[in-house]
Coordinates of C-alpha atoms in Angstrom, one line a residue:
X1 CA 68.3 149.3 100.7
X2 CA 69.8 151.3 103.6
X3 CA 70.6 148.9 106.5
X4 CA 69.2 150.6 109.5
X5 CA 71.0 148.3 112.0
X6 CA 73.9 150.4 113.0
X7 CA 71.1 153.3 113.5
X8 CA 69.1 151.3 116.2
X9 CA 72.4 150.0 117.7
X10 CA 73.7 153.5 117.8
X11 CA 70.6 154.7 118.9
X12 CA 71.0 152.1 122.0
X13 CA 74.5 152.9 122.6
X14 CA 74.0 156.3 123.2
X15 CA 70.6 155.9 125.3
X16 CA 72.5 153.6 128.2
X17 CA 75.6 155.7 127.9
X18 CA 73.6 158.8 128.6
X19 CA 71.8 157.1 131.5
X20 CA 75.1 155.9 133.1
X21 CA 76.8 159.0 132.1
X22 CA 74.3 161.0 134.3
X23 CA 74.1 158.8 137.6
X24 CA 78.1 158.8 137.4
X25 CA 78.7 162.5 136.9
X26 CA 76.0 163.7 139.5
X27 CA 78.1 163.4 142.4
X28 CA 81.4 164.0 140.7
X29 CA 80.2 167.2 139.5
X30 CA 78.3 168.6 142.7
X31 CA 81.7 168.1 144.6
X32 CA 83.6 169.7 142.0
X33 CA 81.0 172.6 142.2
X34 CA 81.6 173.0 145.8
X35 CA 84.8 171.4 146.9
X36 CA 87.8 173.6 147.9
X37 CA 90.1 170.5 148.0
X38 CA 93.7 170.9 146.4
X39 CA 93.2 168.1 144.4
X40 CA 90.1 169.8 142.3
X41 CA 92.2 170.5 139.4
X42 CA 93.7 167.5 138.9
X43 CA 90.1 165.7 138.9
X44 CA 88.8 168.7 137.2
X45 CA 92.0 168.1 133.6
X46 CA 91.3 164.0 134.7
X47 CA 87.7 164.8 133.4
X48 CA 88.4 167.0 130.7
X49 CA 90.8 164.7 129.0
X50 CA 88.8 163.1 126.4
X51 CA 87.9 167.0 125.2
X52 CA 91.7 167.4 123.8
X53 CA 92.9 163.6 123.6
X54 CA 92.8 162.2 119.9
X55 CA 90.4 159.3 120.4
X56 CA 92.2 157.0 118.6
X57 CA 94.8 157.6 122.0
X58 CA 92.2 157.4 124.5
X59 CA 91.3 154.0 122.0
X60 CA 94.6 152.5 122.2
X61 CA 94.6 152.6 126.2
X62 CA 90.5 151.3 126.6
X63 CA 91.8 148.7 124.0
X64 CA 94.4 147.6 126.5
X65 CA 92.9 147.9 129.8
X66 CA 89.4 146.1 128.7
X67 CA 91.7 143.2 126.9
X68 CA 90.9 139.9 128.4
X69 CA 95.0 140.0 129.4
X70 CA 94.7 143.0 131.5
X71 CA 93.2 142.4 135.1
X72 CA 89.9 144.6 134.8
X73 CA 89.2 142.6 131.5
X74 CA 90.1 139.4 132.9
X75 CA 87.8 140.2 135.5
X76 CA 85.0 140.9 133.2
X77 CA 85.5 137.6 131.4
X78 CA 85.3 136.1 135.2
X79 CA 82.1 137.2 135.9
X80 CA 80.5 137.5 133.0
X81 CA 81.9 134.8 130.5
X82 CA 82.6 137.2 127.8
X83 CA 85.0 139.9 126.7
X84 CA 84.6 143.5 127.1
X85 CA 87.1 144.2 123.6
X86 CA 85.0 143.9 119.9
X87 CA 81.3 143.8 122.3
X88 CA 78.7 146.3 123.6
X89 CA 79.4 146.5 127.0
X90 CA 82.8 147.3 125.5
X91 CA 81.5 150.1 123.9
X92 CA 79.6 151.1 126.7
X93 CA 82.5 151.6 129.2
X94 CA 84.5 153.5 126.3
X95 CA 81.3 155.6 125.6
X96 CA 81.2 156.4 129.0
X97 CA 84.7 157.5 129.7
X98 CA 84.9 159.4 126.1
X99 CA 81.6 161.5 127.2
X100 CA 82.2 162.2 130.8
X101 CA 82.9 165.7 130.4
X102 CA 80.2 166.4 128.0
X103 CA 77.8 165.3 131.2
X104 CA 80.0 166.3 133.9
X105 CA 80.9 170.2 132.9
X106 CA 77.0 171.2 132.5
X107 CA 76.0 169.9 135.9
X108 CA 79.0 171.4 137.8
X109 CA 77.9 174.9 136.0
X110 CA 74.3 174.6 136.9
X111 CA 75.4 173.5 140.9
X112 CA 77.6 176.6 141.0
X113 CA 74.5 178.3 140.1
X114 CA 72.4 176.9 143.1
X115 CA 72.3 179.5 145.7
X116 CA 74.3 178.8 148.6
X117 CA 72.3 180.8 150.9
X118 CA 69.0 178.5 150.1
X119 CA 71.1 175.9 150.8
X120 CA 72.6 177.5 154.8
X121 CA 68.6 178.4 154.8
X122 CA 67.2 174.7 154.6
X123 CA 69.9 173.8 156.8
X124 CA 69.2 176.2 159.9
X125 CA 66.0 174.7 159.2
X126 CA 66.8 171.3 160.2
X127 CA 66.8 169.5 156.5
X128 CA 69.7 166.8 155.5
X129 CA 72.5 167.3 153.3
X130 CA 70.7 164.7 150.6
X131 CA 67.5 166.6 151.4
X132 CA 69.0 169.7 150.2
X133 CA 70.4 168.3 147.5
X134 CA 67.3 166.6 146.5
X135 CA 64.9 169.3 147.1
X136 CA 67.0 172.0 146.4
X137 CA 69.7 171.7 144.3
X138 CA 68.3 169.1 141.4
X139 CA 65.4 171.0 140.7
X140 CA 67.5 174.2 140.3
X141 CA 70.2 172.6 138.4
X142 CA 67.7 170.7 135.8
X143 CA 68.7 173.3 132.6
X144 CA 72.0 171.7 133.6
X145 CA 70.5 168.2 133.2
X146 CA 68.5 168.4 129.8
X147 CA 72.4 170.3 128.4
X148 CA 74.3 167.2 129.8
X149 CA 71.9 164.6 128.3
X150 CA 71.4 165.9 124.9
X151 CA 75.4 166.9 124.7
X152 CA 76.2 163.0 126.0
X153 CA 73.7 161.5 124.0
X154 CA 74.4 163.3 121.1
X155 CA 78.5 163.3 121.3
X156 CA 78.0 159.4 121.8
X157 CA 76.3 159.2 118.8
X158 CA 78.8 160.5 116.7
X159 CA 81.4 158.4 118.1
X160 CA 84.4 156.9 115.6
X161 CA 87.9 156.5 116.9
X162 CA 87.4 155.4 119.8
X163 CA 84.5 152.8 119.0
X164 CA 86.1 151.4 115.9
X165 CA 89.7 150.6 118.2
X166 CA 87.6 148.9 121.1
X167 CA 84.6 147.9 119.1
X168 CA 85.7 146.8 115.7
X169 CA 82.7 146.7 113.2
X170 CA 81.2 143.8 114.1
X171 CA 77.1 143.4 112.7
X172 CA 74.7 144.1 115.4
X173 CA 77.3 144.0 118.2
X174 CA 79.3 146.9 118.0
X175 CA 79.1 147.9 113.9
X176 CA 77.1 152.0 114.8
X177 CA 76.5 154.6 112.5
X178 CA 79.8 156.1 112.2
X179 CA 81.6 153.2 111.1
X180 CA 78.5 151.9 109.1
X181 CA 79.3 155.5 106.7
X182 CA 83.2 154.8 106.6
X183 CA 82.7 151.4 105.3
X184 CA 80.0 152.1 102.6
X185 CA 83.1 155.2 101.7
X186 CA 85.5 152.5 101.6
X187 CA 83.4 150.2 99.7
X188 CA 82.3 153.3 96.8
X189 CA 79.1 152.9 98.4
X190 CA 78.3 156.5 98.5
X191 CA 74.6 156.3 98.3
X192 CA 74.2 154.9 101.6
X193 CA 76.9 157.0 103.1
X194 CA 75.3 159.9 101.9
X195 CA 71.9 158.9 103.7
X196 CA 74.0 158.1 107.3
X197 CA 75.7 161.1 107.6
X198 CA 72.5 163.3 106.1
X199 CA 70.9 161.7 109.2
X200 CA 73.9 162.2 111.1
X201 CA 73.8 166.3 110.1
X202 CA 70.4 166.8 110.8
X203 CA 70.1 165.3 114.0
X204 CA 73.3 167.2 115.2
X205 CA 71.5 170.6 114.1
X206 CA 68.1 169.8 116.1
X207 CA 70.1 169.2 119.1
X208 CA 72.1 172.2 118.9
X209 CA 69.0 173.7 118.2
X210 CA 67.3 172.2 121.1
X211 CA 70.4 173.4 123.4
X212 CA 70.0 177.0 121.9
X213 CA 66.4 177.8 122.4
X214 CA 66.3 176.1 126.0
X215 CA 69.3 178.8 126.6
X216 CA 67.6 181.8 125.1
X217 CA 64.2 180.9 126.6
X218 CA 65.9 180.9 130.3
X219 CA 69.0 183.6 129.6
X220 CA 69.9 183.4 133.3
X221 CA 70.9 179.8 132.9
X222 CA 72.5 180.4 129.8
X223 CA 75.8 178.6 129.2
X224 CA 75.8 175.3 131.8
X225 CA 72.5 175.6 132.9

């Protein structure tokens, strides 16, 4: 019988990363989106690094800043009793950092898309810069929104490299759907890989899917937005 544990836990990982994911890149992407500072660039490749890292590298480094030796581990353990490494906050903060740029790039496209004259407009007319961006810019940048949560949600989902160096595979704790299908491969258990990653293909077509008719229902925010 298929064990649908990692699929809830999965399902849970990628739901909170997704949340965070979006409250974290909002502001980092509307001030790449309008910033003319020098050091755009360099925040700009900082973000983008988990696109072209091998995960298992971007692994290795979580692995050894979250370890209850380094400070921001020991810390954790501090406050909380317990250690980010092998746990799902763990995986959280990993998730996070692995999926920034699938959150962050679709945002800053759909606030370069906000019309800077509505924006001058609203001001002359006495409204606050978070009352332009609140009443202006999110509602023309939500295309942007629904791209950088399904693409967050659904590149957390298939996560591997990264979660099996800082999460291990431990039952119910950190033990998701892409290391539930290598075991059962390791184990001959081929049935029950077969059924994971059958899941695992669907899903990844709707969303595409999903990402492809919002696009060519609104062709002007194709792309980011």
């Amino acid at each position: 019988m298929l064990d649908l544990g990692p699929v809830w836990l999965t399902a849970r990982l990628a739901a909170v990363t997704t949340l965070i994911l979006l409250a974290l890149a909002t502001p980092l992407a509307w001030w790449l989106a309008r910033s003319r500072s020098a050091l755009r660039p360099a925040v700009e490749a900082i973000t983008a690094l988990p696109l072209v890292l091998p995960p298992t590298v971007l692994g290795f480094y979580l692995l050894t800043l979250l370890s209850p030796n380094a400070p921001l581990g020991r810390l954790w353990v501090e406050l909380t009793g317990d250690a980010l490494t092998f746990s799902f906050s763990g995986l959280v903060v990993a998730s996070v950092l692995y999926s920034l740029p699938f959150a962050v790039q679709p945002l800053q496209r759909a606030f370069e898309g906000v019309d800077h004259g509505l924006l001058e407009a609203a001001a002359t007319l006495g409204a606050k810069p978070t009352e332009r961006f609140v009443r202006i810019a999110l509602p023309l940048a939500r295309r942007g929104y629904l791209t950088a949560a399904v693409l967050a949600f659904a590149h957390t989902v298939g996560e591997f490299g990264v979660v099996l160096m800082v999460g291990g595979a431990i039952p119910g704790e950190t033990r998701v759907i892409s290391i539930a299908i290598y075991e059962h491969v390791e184990t001959l258990r081929y049935a029950q890989a077969h059924a994971l990653s059958l899941g695992l293909l669907l899903f990844s077509f709707l969303v595409l899917l999903l990402v492809y008719t919002g696009n060519a229902r609104h062709p002007r925010s194709r792309g980011a937005r």
